[in-house]
XYZ file of C-alpha atoms in Angstrom:
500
model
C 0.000 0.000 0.000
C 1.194 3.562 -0.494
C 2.693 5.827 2.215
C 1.516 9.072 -0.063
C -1.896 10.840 0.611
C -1.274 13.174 -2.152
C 0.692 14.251 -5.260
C 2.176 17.048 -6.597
C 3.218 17.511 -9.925
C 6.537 18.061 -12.284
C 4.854 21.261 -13.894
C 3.747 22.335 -10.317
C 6.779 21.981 -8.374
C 8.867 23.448 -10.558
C 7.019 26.538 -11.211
C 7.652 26.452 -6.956
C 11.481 25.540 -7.422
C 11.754 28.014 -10.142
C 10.225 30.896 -8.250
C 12.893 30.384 -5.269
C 15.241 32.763 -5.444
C 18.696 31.719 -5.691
C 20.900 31.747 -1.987
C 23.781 34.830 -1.911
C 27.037 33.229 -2.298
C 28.977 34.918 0.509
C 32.939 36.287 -0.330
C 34.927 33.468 -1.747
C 31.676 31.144 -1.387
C 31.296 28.879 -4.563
C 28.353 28.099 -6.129
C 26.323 24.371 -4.769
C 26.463 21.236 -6.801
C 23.447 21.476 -8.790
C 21.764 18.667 -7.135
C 22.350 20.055 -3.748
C 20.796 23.339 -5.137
C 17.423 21.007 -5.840
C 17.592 18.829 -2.201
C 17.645 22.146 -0.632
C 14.612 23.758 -2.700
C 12.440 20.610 -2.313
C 13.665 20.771 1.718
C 12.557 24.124 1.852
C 9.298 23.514 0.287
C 8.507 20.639 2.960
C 9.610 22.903 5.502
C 7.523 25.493 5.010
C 4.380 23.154 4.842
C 3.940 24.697 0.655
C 4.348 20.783 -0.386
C 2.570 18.692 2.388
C 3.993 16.123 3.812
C 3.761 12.889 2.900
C 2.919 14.037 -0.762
C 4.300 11.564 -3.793
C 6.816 13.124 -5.792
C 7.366 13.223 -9.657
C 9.775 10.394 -10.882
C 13.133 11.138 -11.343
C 12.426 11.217 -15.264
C 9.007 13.506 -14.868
C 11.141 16.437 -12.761
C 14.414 16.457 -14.774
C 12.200 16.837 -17.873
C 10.414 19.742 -16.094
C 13.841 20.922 -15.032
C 15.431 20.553 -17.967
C 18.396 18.884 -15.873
C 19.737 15.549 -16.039
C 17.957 12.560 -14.563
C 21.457 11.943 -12.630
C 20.870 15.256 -10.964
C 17.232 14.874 -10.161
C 18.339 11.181 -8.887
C 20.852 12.521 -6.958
C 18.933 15.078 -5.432
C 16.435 12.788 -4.528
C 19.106 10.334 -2.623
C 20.052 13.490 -0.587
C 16.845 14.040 0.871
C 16.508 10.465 1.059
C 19.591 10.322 3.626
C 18.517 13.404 6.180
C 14.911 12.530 5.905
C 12.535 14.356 4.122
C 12.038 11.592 1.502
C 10.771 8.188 1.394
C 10.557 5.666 -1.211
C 9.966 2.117 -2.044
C 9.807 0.471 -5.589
C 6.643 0.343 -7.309
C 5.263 2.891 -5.076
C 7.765 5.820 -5.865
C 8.595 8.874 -3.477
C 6.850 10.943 -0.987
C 7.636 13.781 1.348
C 8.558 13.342 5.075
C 10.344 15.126 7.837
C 12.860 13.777 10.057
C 12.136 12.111 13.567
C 11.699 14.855 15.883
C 11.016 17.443 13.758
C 7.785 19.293 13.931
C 4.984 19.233 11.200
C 4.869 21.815 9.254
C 1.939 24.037 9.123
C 0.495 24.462 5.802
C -1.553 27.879 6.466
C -0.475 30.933 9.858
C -1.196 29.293 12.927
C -0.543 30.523 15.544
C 2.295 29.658 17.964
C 0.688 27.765 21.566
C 1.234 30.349 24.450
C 4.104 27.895 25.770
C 6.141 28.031 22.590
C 5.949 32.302 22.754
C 8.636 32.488 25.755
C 11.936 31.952 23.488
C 10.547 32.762 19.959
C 8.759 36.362 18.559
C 5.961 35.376 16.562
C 5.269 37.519 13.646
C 3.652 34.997 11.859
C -0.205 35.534 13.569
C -1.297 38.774 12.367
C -4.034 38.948 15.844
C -3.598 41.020 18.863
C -4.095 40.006 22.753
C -7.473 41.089 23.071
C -8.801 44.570 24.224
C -9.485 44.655 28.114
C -11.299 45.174 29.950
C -14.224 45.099 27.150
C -13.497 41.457 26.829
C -14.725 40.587 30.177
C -17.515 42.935 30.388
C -18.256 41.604 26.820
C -18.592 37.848 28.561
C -20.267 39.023 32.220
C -23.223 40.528 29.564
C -23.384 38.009 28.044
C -23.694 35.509 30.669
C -26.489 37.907 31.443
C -28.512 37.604 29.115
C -27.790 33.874 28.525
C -30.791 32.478 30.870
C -33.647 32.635 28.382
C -31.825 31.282 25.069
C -30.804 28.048 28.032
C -34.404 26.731 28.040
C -33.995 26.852 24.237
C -32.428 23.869 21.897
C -29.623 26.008 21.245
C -29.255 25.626 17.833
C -29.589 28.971 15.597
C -28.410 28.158 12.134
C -28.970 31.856 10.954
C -27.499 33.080 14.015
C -28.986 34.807 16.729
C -32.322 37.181 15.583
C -30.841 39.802 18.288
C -27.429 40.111 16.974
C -29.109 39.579 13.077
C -31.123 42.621 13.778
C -27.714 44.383 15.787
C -25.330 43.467 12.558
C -27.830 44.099 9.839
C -28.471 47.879 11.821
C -25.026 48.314 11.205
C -25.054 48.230 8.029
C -28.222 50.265 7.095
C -25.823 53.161 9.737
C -23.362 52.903 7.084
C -25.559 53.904 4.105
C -26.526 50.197 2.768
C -30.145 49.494 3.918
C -29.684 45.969 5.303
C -32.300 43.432 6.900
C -32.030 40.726 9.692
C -32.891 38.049 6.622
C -29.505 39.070 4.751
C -27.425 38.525 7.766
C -26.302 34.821 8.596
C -23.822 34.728 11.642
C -20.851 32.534 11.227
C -17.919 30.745 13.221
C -15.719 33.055 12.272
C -14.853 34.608 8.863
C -13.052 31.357 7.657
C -16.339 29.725 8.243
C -18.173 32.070 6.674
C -16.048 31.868 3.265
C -15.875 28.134 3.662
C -19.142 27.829 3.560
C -19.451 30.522 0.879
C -17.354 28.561 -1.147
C -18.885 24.727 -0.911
C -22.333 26.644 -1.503
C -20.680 28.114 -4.732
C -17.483 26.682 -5.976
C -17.968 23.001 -6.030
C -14.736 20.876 -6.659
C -12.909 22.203 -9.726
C -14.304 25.626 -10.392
C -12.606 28.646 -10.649
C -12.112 31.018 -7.984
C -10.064 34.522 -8.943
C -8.124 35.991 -5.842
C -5.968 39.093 -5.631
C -2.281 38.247 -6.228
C -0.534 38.344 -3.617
C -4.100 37.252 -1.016
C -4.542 36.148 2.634
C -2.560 32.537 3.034
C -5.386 30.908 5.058
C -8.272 31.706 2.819
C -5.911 30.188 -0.372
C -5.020 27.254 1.502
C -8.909 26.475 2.556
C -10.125 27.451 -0.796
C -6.776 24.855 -2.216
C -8.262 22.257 0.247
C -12.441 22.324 -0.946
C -11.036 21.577 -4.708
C -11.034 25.189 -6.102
C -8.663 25.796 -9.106
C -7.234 29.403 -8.158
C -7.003 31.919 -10.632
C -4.670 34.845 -9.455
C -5.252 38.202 -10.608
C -1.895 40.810 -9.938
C -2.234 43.753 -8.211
C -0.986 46.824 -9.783
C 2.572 47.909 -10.239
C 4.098 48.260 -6.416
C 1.283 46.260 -5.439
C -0.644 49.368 -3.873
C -3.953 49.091 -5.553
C -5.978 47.197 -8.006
C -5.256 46.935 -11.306
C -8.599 46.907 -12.890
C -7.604 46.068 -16.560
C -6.943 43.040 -15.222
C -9.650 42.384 -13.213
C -11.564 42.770 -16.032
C -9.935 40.336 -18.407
C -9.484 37.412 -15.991
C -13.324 38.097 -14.910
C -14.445 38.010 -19.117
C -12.381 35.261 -20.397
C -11.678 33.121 -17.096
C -15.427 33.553 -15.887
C -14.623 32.222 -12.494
C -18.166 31.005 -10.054
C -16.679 33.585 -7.007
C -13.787 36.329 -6.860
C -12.320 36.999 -3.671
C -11.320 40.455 -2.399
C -9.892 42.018 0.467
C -10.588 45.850 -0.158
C -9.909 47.334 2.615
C -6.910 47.178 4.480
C -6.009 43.978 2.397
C -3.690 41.072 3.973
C -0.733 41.001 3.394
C -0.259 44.885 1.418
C -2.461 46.626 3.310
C -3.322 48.565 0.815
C -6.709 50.604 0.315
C -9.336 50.121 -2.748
C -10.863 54.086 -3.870
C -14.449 54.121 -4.688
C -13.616 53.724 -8.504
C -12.357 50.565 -8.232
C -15.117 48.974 -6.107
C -17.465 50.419 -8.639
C -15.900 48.870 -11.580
C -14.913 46.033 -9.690
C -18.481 45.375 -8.714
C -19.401 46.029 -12.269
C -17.324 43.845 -13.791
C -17.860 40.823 -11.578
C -21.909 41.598 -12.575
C -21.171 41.223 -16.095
C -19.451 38.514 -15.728
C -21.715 36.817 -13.689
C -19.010 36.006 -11.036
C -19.986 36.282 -7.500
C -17.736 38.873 -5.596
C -17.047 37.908 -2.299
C -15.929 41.003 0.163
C -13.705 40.637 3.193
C -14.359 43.058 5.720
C -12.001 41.895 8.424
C -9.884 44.813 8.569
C -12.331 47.408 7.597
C -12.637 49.435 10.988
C -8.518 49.423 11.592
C -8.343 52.767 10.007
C -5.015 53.840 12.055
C -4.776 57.314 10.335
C -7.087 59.696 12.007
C -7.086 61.930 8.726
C -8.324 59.180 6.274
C -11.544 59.361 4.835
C -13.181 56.066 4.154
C -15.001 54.732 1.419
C -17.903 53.277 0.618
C -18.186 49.733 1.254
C -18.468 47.507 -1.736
C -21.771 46.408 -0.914
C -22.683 49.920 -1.371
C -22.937 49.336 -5.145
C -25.015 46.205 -5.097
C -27.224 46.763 -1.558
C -29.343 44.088 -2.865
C -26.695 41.337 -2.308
C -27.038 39.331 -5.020
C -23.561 40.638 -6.676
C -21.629 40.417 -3.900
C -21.123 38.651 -0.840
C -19.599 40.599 2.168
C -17.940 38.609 4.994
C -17.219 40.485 8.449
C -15.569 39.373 11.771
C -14.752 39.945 15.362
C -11.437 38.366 15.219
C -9.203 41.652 14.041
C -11.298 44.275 15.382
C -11.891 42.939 18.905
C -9.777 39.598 19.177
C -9.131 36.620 17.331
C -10.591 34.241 20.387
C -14.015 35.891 19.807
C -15.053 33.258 16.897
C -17.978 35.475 15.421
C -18.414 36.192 11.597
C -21.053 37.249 9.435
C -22.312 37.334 5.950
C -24.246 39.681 4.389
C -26.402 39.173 1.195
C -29.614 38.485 -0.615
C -32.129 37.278 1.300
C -32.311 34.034 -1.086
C -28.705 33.482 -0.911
C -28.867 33.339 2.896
C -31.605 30.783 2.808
C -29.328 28.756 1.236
C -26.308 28.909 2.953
C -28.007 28.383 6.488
C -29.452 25.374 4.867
C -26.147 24.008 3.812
C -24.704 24.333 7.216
C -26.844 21.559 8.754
C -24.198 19.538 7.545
C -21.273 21.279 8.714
C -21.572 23.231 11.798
C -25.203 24.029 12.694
C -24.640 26.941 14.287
C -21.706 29.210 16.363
C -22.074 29.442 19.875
C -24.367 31.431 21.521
C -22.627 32.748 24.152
C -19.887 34.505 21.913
C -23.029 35.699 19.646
C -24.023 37.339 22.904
C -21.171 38.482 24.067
C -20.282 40.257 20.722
C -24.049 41.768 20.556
C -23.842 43.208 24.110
C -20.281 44.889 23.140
C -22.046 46.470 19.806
C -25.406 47.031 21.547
C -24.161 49.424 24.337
C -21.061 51.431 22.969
C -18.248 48.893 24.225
C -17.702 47.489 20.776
C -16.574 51.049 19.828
C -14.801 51.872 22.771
C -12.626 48.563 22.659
C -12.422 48.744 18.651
C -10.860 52.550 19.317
C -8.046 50.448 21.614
C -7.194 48.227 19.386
C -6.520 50.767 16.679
C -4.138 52.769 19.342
C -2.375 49.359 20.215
C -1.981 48.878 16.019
C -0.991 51.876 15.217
C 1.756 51.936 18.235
C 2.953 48.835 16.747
C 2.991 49.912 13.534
C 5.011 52.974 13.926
C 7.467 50.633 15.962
C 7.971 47.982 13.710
C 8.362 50.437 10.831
C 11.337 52.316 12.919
C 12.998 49.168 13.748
C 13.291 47.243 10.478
C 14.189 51.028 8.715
C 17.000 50.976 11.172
C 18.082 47.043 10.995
C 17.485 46.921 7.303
C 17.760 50.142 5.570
C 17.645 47.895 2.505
C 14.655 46.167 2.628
C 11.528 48.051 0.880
C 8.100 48.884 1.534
C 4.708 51.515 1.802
C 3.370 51.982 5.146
C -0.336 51.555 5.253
C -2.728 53.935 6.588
C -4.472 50.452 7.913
C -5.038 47.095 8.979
C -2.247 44.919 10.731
C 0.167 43.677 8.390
C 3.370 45.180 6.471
C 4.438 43.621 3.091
C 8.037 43.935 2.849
C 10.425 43.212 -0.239
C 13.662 41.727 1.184
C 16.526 43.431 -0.825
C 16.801 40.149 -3.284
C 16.659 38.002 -0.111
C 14.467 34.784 -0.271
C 11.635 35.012 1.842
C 11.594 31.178 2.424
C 15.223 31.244 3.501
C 14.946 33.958 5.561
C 11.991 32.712 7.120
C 14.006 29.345 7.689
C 16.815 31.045 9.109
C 14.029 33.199 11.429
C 13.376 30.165 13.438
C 16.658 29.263 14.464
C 17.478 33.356 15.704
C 14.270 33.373 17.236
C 11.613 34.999 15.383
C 8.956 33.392 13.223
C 8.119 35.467 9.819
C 5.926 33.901 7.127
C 7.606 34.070 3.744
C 5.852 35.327 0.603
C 5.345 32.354 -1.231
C 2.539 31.446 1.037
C 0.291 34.347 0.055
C 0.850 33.593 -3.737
C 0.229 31.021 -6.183
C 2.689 28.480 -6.858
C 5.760 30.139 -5.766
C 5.117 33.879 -5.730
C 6.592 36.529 -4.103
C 9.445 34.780 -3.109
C 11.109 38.031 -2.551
C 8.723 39.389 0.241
C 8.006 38.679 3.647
C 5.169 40.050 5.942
C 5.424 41.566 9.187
C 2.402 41.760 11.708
C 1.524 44.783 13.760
C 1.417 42.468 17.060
C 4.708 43.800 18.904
C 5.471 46.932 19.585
C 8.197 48.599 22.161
C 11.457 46.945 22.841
C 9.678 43.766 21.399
C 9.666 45.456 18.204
C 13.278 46.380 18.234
C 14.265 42.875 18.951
C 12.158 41.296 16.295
C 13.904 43.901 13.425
C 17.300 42.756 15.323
C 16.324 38.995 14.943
C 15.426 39.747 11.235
C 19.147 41.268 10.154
C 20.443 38.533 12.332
C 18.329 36.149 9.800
C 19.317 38.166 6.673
C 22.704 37.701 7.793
C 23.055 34.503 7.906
C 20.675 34.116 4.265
C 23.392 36.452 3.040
C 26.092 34.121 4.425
C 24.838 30.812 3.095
C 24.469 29.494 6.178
C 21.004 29.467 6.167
C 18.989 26.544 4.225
C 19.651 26.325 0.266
C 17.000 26.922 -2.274
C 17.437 26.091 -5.883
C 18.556 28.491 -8.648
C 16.142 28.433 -11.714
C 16.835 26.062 -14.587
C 19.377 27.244 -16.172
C 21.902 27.076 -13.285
C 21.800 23.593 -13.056
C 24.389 21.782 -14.965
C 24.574 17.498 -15.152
């Protein structure tokens, strides 16, 4: 029986190898054997959970054609990785990815560290904030409250519950977009809501267009329910929407959903104008795609002077264009596992009855919770907090790595929590490899991308601030160093390096 639960392909990984960029030969450095080149790439892949473990991979043959290397390379390459670990093999069954005894698993999306592991590393991988005392706890002691009557209930609520429909839905119509309780479904979270956005919508096989570069956990579920990802570039220095393309990729791809991040999006931060939700809106009407809308970020306006759009829903109210998805988790706190979606009336109605085989409903206690902080003024009050505590952070972390690494590149956004930073020609993957053994754990680019991209960029979290801050940037030339050095892990130099 075979030891691989999935595959990957030549053409696939190496579009991934290809995209690596090559490791800095330090002074009087020479260059890797060309199959140590490809161990290391492949080993960096694995590592960085973008091929999954226990995956089968290409024969020797398949790759070096995809290469265009020798088969003696790939073969060699392959014997390499078979000797520290991270491959296993047996005849008539091929090769498949592993990881060495003792190592840990590598995490395919951006969880989050366990509070035990945060003591000797900085995590700058979790883009979520402690959350906002003390409206947290008077958050809970309403809700607990309130709780009595909904306890003689069944507890389920599908739709979520009518109070905090009717709370989220006033919202909406406060913001200029008439909204009703029966367009509002509340969800475990916004990864629940798209997930379930997505099996309603995109069954196995359809396309799905996504900004490129997008949020790594919302690729990787939308990778795992069978969608075939269409990735749509964001303009030149990737600080707004390009909407040519938008356009063309909507006409002649005509993907089932789009999915956009508009305000404040992960990982640029950058901020859509009212133009381009227009014409984005328009565009996704003609082409009959349904435009999904991620709100998550939407009230972390850390500029005081900024003027906000309109949201995108604002040109379709009606809902049946496009789908807007909300949360708790970066406004108040990531433990608070309360989503929404808003849209048409019909299109809710479906979704809630879809979810009687998934979920069935969130809990009612965080529903509560959340509708007692937005029902008497604390929602505001801790929301106002959090943007403080961001914008602290932000201004720290933007000193620090200007200081530690004058080279490195990037826009500071007037939003959100996250900074998108290109590395000076520095691979993202190594340097987020050599992160974890100076103590501070960065998620390369390649994970908000398709197949490889952005393998020059990291991105950095407004979560520390303070001397926290300073030690992260310190960590992060410490890492850079060593990248620079070739001490860190290899990658593998496109095609043409490699020689048989």
């Amino acid at each position: 029986m075979a030891q691989w639960t999935s595959a990957v392909g030549p053409a696939q990984l190496a579009r991934q190898l290809q995209a690596q960029q090559p490791r800095p030969a330090g002074p009087g450095a020479r260059k890797p054997p060309a199959y140590r080149a490809l161990a290391d790439g492949i080993r960096l892949l694995v590592l960085e959970g973008r091929v999954p473990v226990a995956a089968r991979l290409p024969a020797e043959r398949e790759l070096a054609l995809a290469l265009t290397v020798s088969r003696t390379t790939v073969a060699a390459a392959y014997e390499a990785l078979r000797a520290e670990g991270f491959l296993e093999s047996r005849r008539g069954a091929g090769s498949w990815t592993a990881v060495p005894a003792g190592n840990p698993l590598p995490a395919r999306g951006l969880e989050p560290l366990p509070p035990e592991a945060l003591g000797s590393l900085i995590d700058l991988g979790c883009a979520a904030l402690p959350a906002p005392e003390p409206w947290l706890t008077r958050g809970v002691q309403g809700a607990l409250e309130e709780l009595p009557p909904y306890a003689h209930t069944h507890g389920d609520y599908p739709a979520g519950l009518p109070a905090l429909r009717q709370t989220l839905a006033d919202r909406y119509t406060a913001r200029g977009i008439p909204t009703m309780p029966e367009q509002i479904m509340v969800t475990t979270g916004a990864m629940g809501a798209i997930d379930a956005i997505c099996h309603l919508f995109a069954g196995r096989g359809e396309r799905v267009a996504v900004e490129s570069p997008s949020y790594a956990n919302i690729l990787q579920l939308m990778r795992e329910a069978g969608a075939r990802l269409v990735p749509v570039a964001m303009s030149e220095g990737l600080g707004s929407w390009d909407m040519g393309r938008w356009r063309q990729v909507l006409r002649d791809a005509a993907p089932r959903l789009a999915y956009v991040v508009a305000d404040f999006h992960n990982p640029t931060g950058a901020l859509a104008d009212e133009d381009q939700r227009r014409q984005l809106v328009d565009a996704a009407r003609s082409a009959g795609t349904v435009l999904v809308v991620d709100e998550t970020m939407t009230e972390l306006c850390l500029d005081d002077d900024l003027e906000m759009p309109r949201p995108v829903c604002a040109f379709d109210p009606a809902g049946s264009t496009v789908l807007t998805v909300g949360s708790a988790s970066k406004a108040f706190w990531a433990g608070m596992r309360i989503g929404w979606v808003r849209a048409a009336p019909d299109v809710i109605r479906s979704l809630v009855a879809a979810r009687a085989y998934a979920d069935l409903g969130t809990p009612v206690l965080e529903q509560l919770g959340v509708n007692w902080l937005m029902g008497t003024g604390g929602w505001e009050e801790a929301v106002s907090l959090r943007r403080e505590q961001a914008r602290a952070n932000r201004d720290a972390i933007v000193t620090a790595v200007r200081r530690e690494l004058p080279e490195w590149e990037f826009s500071v956004p007037r939003g959100g929590l996250t900074l998108w930073v290109r590395t000076g020609g520095l691979s993202g993957s190594r340097l987020a490899e050599a992160g974890e053994r100076v103590g501070v754990r960065v998620p390369s680019g390649p994970r908000f991308g398709v197949d490889g991209a952005f393998e020059g960029f990291i991105r950095l979290p407004f979560t520390v601030g303070g001397p926290v801050a300073d030690e992260a940037a310190a960590r992060l030339a410490a890492a850079a160093r060593l990248v620079e050095s070739g001490a860190a892990g290899g990658g593998v130099e496109p095609p043409r390096s490699f020689v048989a």
